[in-house]
XYZ file of C-alpha atoms in Angstrom:
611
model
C -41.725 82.160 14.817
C -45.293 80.789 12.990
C -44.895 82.266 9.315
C -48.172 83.142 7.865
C -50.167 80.935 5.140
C -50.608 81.813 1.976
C -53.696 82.999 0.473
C -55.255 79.844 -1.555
C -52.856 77.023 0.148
C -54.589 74.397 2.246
C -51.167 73.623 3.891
C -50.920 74.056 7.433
C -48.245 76.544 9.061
C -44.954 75.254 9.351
C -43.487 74.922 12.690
C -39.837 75.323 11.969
C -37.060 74.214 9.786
C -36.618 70.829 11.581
C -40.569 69.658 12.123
C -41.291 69.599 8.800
C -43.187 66.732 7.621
C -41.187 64.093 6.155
C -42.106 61.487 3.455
C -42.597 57.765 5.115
C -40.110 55.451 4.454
C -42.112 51.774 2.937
C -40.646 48.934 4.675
C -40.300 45.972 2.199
C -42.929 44.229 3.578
C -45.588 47.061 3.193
C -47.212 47.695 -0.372
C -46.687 50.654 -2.486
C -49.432 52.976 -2.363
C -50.549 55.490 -4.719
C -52.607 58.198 -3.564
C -56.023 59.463 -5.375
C -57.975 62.359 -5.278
C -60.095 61.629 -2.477
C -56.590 61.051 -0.494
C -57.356 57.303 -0.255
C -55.029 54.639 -0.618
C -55.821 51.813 -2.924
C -54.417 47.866 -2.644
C -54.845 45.320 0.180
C -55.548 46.438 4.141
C -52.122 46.715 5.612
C -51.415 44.020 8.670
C -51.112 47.236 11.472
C -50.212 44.710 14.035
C -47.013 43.302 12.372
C -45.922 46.687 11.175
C -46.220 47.943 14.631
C -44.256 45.134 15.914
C -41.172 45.245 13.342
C -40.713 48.572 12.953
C -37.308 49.841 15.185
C -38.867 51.589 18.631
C -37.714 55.134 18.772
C -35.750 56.411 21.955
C -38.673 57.663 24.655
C -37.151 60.901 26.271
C -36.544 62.147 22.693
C -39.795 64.236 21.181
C -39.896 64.487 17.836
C -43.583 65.268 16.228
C -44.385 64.105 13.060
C -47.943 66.156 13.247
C -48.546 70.023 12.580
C -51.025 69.554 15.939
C -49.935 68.798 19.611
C -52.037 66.795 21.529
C -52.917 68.287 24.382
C -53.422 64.807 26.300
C -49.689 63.539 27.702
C -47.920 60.505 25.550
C -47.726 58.065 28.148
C -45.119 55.454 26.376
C -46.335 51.591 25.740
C -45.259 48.583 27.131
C -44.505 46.608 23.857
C -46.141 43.118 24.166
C -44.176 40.209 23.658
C -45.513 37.494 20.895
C -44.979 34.223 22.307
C -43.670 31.613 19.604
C -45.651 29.039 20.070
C -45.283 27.337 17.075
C -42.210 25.051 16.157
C -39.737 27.056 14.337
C -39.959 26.980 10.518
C -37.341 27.103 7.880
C -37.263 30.801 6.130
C -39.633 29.146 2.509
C -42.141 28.258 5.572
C -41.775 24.764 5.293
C -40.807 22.655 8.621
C -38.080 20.204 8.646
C -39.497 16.296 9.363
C -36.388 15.238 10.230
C -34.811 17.772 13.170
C -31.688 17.049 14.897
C -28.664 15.349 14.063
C -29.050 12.359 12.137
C -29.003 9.226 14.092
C -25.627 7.371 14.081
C -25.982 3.374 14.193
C -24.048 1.945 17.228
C -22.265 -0.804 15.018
C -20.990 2.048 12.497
C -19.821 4.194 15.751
C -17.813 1.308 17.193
C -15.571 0.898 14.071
C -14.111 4.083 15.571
C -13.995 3.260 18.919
C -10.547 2.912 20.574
C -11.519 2.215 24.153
C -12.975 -0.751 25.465
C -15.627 0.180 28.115
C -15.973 -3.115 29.076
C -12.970 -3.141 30.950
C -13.453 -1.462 34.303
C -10.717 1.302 35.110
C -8.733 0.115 38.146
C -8.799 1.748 41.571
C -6.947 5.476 41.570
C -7.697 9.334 43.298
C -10.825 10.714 42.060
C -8.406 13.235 39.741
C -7.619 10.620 37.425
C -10.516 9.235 37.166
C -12.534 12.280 36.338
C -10.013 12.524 33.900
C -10.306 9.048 32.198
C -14.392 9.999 32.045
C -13.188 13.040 30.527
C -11.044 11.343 27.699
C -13.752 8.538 27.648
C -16.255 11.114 26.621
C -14.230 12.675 24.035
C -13.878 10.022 22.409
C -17.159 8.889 22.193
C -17.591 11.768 20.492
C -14.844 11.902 18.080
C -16.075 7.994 16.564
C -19.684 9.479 16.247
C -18.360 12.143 14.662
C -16.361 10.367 12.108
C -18.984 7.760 11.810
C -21.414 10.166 10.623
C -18.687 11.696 7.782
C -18.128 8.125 6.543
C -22.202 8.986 4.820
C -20.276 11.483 3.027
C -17.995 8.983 1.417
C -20.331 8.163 -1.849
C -17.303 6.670 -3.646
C -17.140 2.830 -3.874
C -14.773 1.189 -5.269
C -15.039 -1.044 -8.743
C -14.374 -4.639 -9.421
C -14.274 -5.867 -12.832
C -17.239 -8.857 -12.940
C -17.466 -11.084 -15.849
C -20.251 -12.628 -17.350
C -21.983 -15.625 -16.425
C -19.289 -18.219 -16.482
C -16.392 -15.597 -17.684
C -13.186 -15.660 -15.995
C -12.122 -12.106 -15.147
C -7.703 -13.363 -15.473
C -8.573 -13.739 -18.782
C -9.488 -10.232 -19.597
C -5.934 -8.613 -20.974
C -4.828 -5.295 -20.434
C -6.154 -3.903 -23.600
C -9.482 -4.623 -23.151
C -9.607 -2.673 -20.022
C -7.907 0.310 -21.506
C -10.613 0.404 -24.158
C -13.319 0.068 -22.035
C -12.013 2.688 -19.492
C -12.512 6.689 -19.954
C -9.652 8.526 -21.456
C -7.862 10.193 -18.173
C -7.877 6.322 -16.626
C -6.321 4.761 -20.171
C -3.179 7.038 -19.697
C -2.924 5.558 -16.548
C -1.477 2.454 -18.194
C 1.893 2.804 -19.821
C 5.376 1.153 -20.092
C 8.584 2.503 -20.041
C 11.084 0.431 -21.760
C 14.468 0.489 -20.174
C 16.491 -2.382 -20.967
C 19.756 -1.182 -20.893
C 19.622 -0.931 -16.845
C 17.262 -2.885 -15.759
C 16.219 -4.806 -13.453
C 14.060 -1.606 -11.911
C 13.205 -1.043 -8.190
C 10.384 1.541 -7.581
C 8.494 3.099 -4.943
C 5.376 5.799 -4.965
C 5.233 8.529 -2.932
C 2.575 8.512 -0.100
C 0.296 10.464 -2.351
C 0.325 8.254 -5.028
C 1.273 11.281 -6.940
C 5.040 10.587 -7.615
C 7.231 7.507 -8.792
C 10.554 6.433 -8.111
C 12.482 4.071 -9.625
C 16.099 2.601 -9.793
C 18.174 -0.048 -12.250
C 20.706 -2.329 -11.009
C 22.969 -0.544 -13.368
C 23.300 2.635 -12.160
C 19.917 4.360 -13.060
C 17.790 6.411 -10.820
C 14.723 8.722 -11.920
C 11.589 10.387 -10.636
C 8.586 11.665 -12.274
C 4.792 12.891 -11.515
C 3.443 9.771 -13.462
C 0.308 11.296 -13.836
C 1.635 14.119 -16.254
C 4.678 11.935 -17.133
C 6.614 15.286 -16.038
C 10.046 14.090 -15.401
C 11.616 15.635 -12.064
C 15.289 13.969 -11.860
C 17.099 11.753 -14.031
C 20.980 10.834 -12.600
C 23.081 7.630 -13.164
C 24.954 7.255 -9.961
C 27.888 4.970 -11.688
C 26.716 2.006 -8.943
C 24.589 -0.444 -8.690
C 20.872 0.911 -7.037
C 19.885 -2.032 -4.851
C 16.700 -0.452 -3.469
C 15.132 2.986 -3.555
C 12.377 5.042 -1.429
C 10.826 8.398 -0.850
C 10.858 9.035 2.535
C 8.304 11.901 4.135
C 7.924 13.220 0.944
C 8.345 13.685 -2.884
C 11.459 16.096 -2.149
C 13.674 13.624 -0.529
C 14.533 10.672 -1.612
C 16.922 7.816 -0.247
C 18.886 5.192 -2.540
C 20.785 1.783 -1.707
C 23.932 1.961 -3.528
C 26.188 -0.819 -3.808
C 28.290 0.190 -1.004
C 26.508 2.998 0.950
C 23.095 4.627 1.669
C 23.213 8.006 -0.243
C 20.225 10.933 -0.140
C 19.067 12.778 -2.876
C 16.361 15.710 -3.303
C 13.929 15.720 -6.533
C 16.496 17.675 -8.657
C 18.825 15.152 -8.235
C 21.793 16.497 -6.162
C 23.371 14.598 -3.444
C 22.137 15.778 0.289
C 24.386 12.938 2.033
C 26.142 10.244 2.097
C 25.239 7.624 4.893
C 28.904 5.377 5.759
C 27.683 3.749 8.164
C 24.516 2.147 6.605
C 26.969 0.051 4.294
C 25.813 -2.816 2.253
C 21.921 -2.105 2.274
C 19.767 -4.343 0.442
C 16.544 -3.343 1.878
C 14.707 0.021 2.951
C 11.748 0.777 4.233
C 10.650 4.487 5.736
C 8.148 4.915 8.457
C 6.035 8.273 7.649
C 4.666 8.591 11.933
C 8.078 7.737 13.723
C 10.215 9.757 10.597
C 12.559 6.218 10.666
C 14.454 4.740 7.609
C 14.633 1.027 8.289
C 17.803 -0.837 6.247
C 18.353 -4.312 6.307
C 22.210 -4.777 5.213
C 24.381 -8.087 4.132
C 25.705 -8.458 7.427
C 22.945 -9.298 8.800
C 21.885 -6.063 10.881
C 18.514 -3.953 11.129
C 19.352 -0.338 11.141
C 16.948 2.546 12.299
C 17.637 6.270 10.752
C 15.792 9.331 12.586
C 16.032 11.487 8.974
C 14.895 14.245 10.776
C 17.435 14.955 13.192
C 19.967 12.415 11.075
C 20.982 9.811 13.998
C 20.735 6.160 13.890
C 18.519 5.238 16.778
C 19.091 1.731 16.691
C 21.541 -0.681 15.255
C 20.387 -4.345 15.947
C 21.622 -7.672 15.535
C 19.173 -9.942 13.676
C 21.869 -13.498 13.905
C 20.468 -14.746 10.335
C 22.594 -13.851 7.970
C 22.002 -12.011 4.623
C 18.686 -9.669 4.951
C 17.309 -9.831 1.418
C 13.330 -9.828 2.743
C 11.487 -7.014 4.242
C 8.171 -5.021 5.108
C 6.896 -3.348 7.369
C 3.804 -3.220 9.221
C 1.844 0.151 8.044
C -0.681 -0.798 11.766
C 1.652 -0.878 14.677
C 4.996 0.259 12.583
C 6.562 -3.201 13.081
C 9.658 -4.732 11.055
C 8.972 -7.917 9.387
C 12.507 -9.786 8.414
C 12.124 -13.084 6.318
C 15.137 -15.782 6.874
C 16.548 -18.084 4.856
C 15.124 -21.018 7.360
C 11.877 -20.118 7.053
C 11.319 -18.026 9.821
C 9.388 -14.545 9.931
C 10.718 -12.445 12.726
C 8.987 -9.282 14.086
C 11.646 -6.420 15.180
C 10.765 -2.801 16.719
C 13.570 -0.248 17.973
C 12.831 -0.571 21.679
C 14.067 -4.522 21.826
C 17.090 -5.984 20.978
C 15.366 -9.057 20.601
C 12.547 -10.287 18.500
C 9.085 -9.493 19.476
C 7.861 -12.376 18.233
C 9.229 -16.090 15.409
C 6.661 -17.225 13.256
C 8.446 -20.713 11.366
C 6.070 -20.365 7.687
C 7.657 -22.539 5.998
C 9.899 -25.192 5.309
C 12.729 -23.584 2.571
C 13.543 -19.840 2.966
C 11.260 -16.822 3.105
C 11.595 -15.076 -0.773
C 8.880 -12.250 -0.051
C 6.888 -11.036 2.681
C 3.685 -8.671 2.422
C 1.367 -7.049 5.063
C -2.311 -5.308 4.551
C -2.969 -1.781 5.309
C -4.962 -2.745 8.389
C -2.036 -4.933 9.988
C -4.328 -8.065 10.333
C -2.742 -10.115 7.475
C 0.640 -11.202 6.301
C 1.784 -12.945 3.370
C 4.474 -15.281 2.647
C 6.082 -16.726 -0.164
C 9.117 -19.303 0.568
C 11.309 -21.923 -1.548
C 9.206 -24.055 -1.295
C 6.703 -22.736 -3.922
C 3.674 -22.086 -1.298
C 1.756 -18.836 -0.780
C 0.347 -18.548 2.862
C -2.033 -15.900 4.768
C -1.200 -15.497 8.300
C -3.652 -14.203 11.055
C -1.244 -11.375 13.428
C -3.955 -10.667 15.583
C -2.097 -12.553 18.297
C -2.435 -16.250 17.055
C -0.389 -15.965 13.840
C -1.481 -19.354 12.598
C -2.527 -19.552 8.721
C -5.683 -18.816 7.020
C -4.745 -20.166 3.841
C -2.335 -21.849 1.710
C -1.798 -22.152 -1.839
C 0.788 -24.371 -4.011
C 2.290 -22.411 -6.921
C 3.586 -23.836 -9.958
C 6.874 -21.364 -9.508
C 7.504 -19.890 -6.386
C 6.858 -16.133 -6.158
C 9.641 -13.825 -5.581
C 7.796 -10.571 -5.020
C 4.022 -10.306 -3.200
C 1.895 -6.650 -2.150
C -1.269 -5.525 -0.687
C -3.187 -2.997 -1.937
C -5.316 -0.914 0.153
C -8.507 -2.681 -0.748
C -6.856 -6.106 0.091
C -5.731 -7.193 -2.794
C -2.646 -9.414 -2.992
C -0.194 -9.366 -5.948
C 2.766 -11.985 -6.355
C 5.277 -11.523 -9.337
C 6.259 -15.278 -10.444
C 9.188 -15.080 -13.213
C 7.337 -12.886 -15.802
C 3.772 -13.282 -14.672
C 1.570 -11.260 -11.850
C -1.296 -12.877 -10.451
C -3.544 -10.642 -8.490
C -6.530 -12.094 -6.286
C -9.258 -10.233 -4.244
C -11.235 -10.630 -1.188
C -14.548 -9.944 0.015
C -13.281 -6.736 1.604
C -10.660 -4.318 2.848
C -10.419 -6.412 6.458
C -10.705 -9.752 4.594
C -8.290 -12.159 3.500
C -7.476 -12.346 0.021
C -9.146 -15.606 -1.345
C -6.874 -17.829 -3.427
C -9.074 -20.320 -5.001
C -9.638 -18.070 -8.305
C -7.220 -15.390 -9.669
C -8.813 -12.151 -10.250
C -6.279 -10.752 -12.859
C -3.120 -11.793 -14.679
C -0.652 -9.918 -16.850
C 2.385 -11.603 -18.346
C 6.158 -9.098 -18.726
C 8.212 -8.762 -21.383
C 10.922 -9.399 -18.020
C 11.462 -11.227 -15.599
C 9.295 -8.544 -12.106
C 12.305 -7.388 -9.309
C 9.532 -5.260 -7.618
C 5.629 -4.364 -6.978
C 3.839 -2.054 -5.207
C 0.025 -1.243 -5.808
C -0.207 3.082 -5.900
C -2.343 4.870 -3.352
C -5.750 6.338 -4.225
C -5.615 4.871 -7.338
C -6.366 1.721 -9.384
C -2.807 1.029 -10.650
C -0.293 -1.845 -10.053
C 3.961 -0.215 -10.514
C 5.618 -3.578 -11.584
C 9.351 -2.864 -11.997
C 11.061 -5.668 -14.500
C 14.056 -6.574 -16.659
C 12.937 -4.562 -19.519
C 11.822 -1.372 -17.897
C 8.368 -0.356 -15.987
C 5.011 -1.425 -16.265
C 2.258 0.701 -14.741
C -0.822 -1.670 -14.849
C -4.889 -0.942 -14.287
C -6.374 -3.184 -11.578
C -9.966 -2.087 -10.689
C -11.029 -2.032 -7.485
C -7.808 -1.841 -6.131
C -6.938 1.459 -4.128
C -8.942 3.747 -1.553
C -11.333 5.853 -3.384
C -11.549 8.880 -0.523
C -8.364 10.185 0.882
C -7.902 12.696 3.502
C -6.945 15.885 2.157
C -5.036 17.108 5.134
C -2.568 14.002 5.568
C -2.223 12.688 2.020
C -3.449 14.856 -0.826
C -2.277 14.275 -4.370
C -3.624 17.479 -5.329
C -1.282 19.561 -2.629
C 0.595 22.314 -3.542
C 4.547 23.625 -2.622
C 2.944 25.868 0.477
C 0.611 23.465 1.563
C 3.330 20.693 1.534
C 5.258 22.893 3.417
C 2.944 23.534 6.039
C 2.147 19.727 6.307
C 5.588 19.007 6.722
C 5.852 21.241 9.595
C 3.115 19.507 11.595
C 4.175 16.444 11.188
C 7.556 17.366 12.161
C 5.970 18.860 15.390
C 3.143 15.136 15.950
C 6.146 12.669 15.335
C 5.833 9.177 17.611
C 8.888 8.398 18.912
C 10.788 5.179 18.553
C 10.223 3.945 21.536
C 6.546 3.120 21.106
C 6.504 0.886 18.756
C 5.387 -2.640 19.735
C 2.979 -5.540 18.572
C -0.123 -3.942 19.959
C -0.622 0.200 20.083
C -3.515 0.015 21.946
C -1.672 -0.661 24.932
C -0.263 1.994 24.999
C -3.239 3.666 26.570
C -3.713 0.792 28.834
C -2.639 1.204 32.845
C -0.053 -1.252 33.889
C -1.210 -2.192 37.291
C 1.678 -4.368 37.893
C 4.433 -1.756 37.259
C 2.177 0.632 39.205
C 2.477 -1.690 42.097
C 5.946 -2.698 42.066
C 7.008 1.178 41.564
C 4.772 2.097 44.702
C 6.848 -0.891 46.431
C 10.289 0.264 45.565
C 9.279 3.959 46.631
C 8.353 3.016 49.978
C 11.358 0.672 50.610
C 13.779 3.867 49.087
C 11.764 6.464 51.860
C 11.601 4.566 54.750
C 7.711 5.253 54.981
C 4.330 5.380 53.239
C 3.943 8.280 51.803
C 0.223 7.791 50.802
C -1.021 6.361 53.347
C -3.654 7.806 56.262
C -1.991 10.345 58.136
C -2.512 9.616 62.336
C -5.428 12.312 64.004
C -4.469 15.706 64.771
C -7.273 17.509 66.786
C -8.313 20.586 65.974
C -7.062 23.332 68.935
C -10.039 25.106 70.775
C -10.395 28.070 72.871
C -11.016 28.902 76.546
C -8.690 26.340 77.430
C -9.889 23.246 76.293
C -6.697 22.632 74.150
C -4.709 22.026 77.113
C -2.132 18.766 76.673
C -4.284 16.388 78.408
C -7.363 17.455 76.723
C -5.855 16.062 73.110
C -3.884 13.008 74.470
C -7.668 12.345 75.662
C -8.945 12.978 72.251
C -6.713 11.017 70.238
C -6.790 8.143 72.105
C -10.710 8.641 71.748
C -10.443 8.033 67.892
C -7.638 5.361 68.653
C -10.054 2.894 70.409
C -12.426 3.816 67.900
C -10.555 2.674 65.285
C -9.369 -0.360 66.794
C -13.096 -1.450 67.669
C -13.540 -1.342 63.792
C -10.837 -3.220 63.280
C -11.403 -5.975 65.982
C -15.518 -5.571 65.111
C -14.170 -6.832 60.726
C -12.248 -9.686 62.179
C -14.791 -11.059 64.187
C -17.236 -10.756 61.709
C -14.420 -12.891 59.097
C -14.521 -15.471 61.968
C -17.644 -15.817 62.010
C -18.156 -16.292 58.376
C -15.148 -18.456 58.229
C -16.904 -20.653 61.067
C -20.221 -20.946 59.196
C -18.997 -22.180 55.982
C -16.927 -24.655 57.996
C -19.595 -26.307 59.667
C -22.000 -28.934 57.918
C -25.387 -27.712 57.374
C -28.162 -29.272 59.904
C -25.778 -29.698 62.606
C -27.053 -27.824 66.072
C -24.470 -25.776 67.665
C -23.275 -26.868 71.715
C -22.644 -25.547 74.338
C -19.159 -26.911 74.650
C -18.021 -25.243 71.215
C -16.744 -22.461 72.927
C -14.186 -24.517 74.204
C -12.796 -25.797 70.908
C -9.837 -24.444 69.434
C-alpha cells in the first residue's frame, strides 16, 4: 500500500519496506564523490566501461529495482562482452618482466648431475621396459637441471689464505690468523691439554657439530665444540684404541683393549661387542648403517648397528690391521699392509676387489677424498703418493719427506693433511676434484706432542689434531664445504628433527650387498647374465617360453571352420613363412657370392655348375 507524501517533501513515495533506496557502495577503484547543491558530482569522469565490467553480475531471474519508477519497456538481460587480452601479461606495479621463463641452465653445469650416459644405446628388450627406461631417463634429466639451477643459489665460496707477493702462506702461525679472523671464528681455535692420558684419538660427528675423543689411558669424552658444552666424560679403566660416532651424536662406539663396547652421549654402556675382540681400527658407514673393524688377527669385520648382526667376517691373510679408511664414493674398505700393498675390500667378496703395491716398506696411513677419485699413501719408506682410483690406480704424484708421515686426511675441499712426529703440513689444490699439489705447503703448525690422529671437521674451516699432550683444534681456511644440505646433515638440527631424520634413513638404508668399485653399475643391464639366465631357463623347461607361438586360425561361421578348412589355413601361413625364410638365405648367398668374386670378372654360363 502507496503511503501518501508529505506536504513540502520532494521525496518520491516509497514503495515498501524492502525497495527502499539504498546508499551505493564505492568500489576502491572509484573516487569519492561529494555531492553539491546543484546535485552534481565533482572530481575526474569515472571510466563507466571498467566499472561495468568489474562489478559482480547480479542473478537474472531475480528483480530487484533500485528506482522509485518501472520502466514500462521489458529488461531484456545483456550478453557481457568478453575483453580479449591482447597484450602480454604484466606484473601487478605494471612493469613487464624482460626475462620470462625459467632461467636457462648451461648444458656443461647440467651434466655434473647427470648419472646416465645417453651415449650408450639401451640393449634390445619388450617395449614395457623400455618405455620405462625413457621414463627414468626423463626424470632424471630433470632432476640434474633442477639441481643445476639451485647450485646459483650457492653464493658461498670458500677462502684461501693468499700471501703477498713473494710471501709464503706455511709461514703464517696460528696466531696471526686468529687475530685477523672475526670473533665467533677465533673461538674456533683452542687446545685442550690432557697429558695425563694421552695419546688422543678423535672423530666429529657427521655434522661437524660434535667431537669425540679417546686417550690410550683410559679416557673417553664428548662435547659440542662449538659451545665447549661437555656431553660425557667416563674413564673406561682400558686402553681406547680407536673411537667413532656412528649415525649420530647419540651413539657412540669405542675400541677397548680387548673388546668393542657402545656407549650413548651420557656415557652409559649400551653393549658390549665379544666377538669384535682386539680392534685397532673403526670406521662407520652412514648409507649401509655398517661399523667396519680391522682387529690384530688380521680380520675385517662388518657390524649392521641397526639390527646388531655382523654381516661379514673376512679374512684379509696380512697380518696385524693397524691402517684403514674408507671410501666416502662407493663405500669401499681400504686396508694398508705391512708389504706395501693397498687392498680394496667390500662385504659381498671374500676376496679383494682389487691390490695396488704403493710402495716399497709398509703402508703407515692411508687417506681418500670426498669424491672417491684420489687416495693417499704414506709408507716406511718416507714417500707421500696420490693415486688415480678411477680404474687405472697408477700415481699422480710423489713426494720424499724428511720423516715419514704417520697420519694423512682429506678435507672436503681437497686438502691433504699428514701429521709427521710433531708437525702437520697441509697442502691445497686447484679444486675440490683436483689433486692436492705437493710442490709448496700451504700451512704448517708444529705440537707440543707427538699427532696419533687427524681429521679435517665438516662445514667448517677447522683441522681436530689429536696428540700426546691433549687436542688441538686448528683454523685452516678454505678447507671445508661452505653450503650443506639441511635435510641430511644440519649442524643446526634439533632433538625432533634428529629424530625424524633418523627414521628415514633407517627406512633408505643400502644394503651390504651393493657395495663394489663402481656404483654406477649398478644401474647398468648385464646382458651376459641376462643371456645365460634365459639359457638355463629353457634347458630347466624343456621349451622356449618366449618364443613365437605356431598360428591358430581364427574359427568362422556357416561352416567354414570345418577341420580341413584350418589344416588348409595353417599350412597357408606355413609355406609362407618358409618362402621368407628360403627368400633371406638366398639373398645371403648371393651377397656372399658377390664379395667373393674379383671385381671386372664377367660371369659364365658354366657357373651354375660350380660347387
Amino acid at each position: 500500500m502507496e503511503t501518501a507524501p508529505e506536504p513540502g517533501s520532494d521525496v518520491p513515495p516509497k514503495k515498501g519496506k524492502f525497495q527502499a533506496k539504498k546508499k551505493k557502495v564505492r568500489r576502491y577503484w572509484e573516487e569519492e564523490a561529494t555531492p553539491t547543491a546543484a546535485g552534481v558530482s565533482l572530481g575526474l569522469p569515472r571510466n563507466k566501461k571498467r566499472n561495468r565490467e568489474l562489478r559482480p553480475q547480479r542473478p537474472k531471474n531475480t528483480h530487484t529495482p533500485n528506482k522509485s519508477h518501472i520502466s514500462k519497456k521489458p529488461q531484456v538481460p545483456k550478453k557481457r562482452r568478453e575483453r580479449r587480452n591482447l597484450e602480454p601479461q604484466r606484473s601487478l606495479s605494471g612493469a613487464q618482466d624482460p626475462f620470462p621463463g625459467p632461467a636457462p641452465v648451461p648444458v656443461s653445469v647440467a651434466q655434473k648431475f647427470r648419472r646416465i650416459d645417453k651415449s650408450r644405446k639401451l640393449p634390445p628388450s619388450k617395449s614395457k621396459t623400455r618405455s620405462r627406461l625413457e621414463v627414468a631417463e626423463t626424470e632424471e634429466e630433470e632432476i640434474s637441471v633442477k639441481a643445476a639451477r639451485s647450485q646459483l643459489l650457492l653464493a658461498e665460496e670458500p677462502g684461501f689464505l693468499e700471501g703477498e707477493d713473494g710471501e709464503d702462506t706455511a709461514k703464517i702461525c696460528q696466531a696471526d690468523i686468529v687475530e685477523a679472523v672475526d670473533i665467533a671464528s677465533a673461538a674456533k681455535h683452542f687446545d685442550l691439554n690432557l697429558r695425563q692420558f694421552g695419546p688422543y684419538r678423535l672423530n666429529y660427528s657427521r655434522t661437524g657439530r660434535h667431537l669425540a675423543f679417546g686417550g690410550r689411558r683410559g679416557h673417553v669424552a664428548a662435547l659440542d665444540w662449538v659451545t665447549k658444552r661437555l656431553m660425557c666424560e667416563i674413564n673406561v679403566m682400558e686402553a681406547v684404541r680407536d673411537i667413532r660416532f656412528l649415525h649420530s651424536e647419540a651413539l657412540l662406539a669405542v675400541a677397548q683393549n680387548r673388546w668393542l663396547h657402545i656407549y650413548d652421549n651420557q656415557g652409559i654402556e649400551l653393549h658390549c661387542i665379544r666377538r669384535c675382540d682386539r680392534v685397532t681400527r673403526l670406521e662407520f658407514l652412514p648409507f649401509h648403517f655398517l661399523l667396519a673393524t680391522a682387529s690384530e688377527t688380521g680380520f675385517l669385520t662388518y657390524l649392521d648397528v641397526s639390527v646388531g648382526k655382523i654381516v661379514a667376517a673376512l679374512n684379509a691373510r696380512a697380518g696385524r690391521l693397524n691402517v684403514m679408511t674408507q671410501n666416502p664414493y662407493n663405500a669401499v674398505i681400504h686396508l694398508g699392509h705391512s708389504n706395501g700393498t693397498v687392498s680394496l675390500w667390500s662385504p659381498a667378496v671374500k676376496e679383494p676387489l682389487a691390490k695396488i703395491l704403493c710402495h716399497r716398506g709398509g703402508v703407515r696411513a692411508v687417506a681418500v677424498d670426498s669424491t672417491g677419485t684420489h687416495m693417499a699413501t704414506s709408507g716406511l719408506d718416507h714417500q707421500l703418493k696420490i693415486f688415480d682410483l678411477r680404474g687405472t690406480f697408477q700415481p699422480l704424484s710423489v713426494r720424499t719427506l724428511p720423516q715419514g708421515a704417520g697420519h694423512l686426511a682429506f678435507s672436503q675441499r681437497g686438502l691433504l693433511a699428514a701429521g709427521m712426529g710433531d708437525v702437520v703440513n697441509i697442502w691445497a689444490g686447484q679444486g675440490k676434484a683436483s689433486p692436492p699439489s705437493l710442490e709448496q705447503t700451504y700451512l704448517t703448525h708444529r705440537l707440543s706432542g707427538h699427532v696419533h690422529g687427524l681429521q679435517f671437521c665438516p662445514f667448517e674451516d677447522v683441522l681436530g689434531v689429536g696428540h700426546s699432550g691433549g687436542i688441538t683444534s686448528m683454523l685452516v681456511p678454505g678447507a671445508a664445504e661452505p653450503n650443506f644440505d639441511g635435510l641430511e646433515s644440519n649442524p643446526y638440527r634439533s632433538r625432533k628433527q634428529r629424530q625424524e631424520w633418523e627414521v628415514k634413513a633407517l627406512l633408505e638404508k643400502v644394503p651390504a650387498d651393493l657395495i663394489c668399485l663402481d656404483p654406477r653399475a649398478l644401474a647398468e643391464v648385464d646382458v651376459i647374465s641376462l643371456e645365460q639366465e634365459k639359457k638355463e631357463r629353457i634347458e630347466r623347461l624343456g621349451y622356449d617360453p618366449e618364443a613365437k607361438a605356431p598360428f591358430q586360425p581364427r574359427p568362422k561361421q556357416k561352416g567354414r571352420s570345418s577341420t580341413a578348412s584350418l589344416v588348409k589355413r595353417k599350412r597357408k601361413v606355413m609355406d609362407e613363412e618358409h618362402r621368407d625364410k628360403v627368400r633371406q638365405s638366398l639373398e645371403q648367398l648371393q651377397k656372399q657370392e658377390k664379395a667373393a668374386k674379383p671385381m671386372g670378372v664377367r660371369p659364365s654360363a658354366l657357373d651354375r655348375f660350380v660347387c
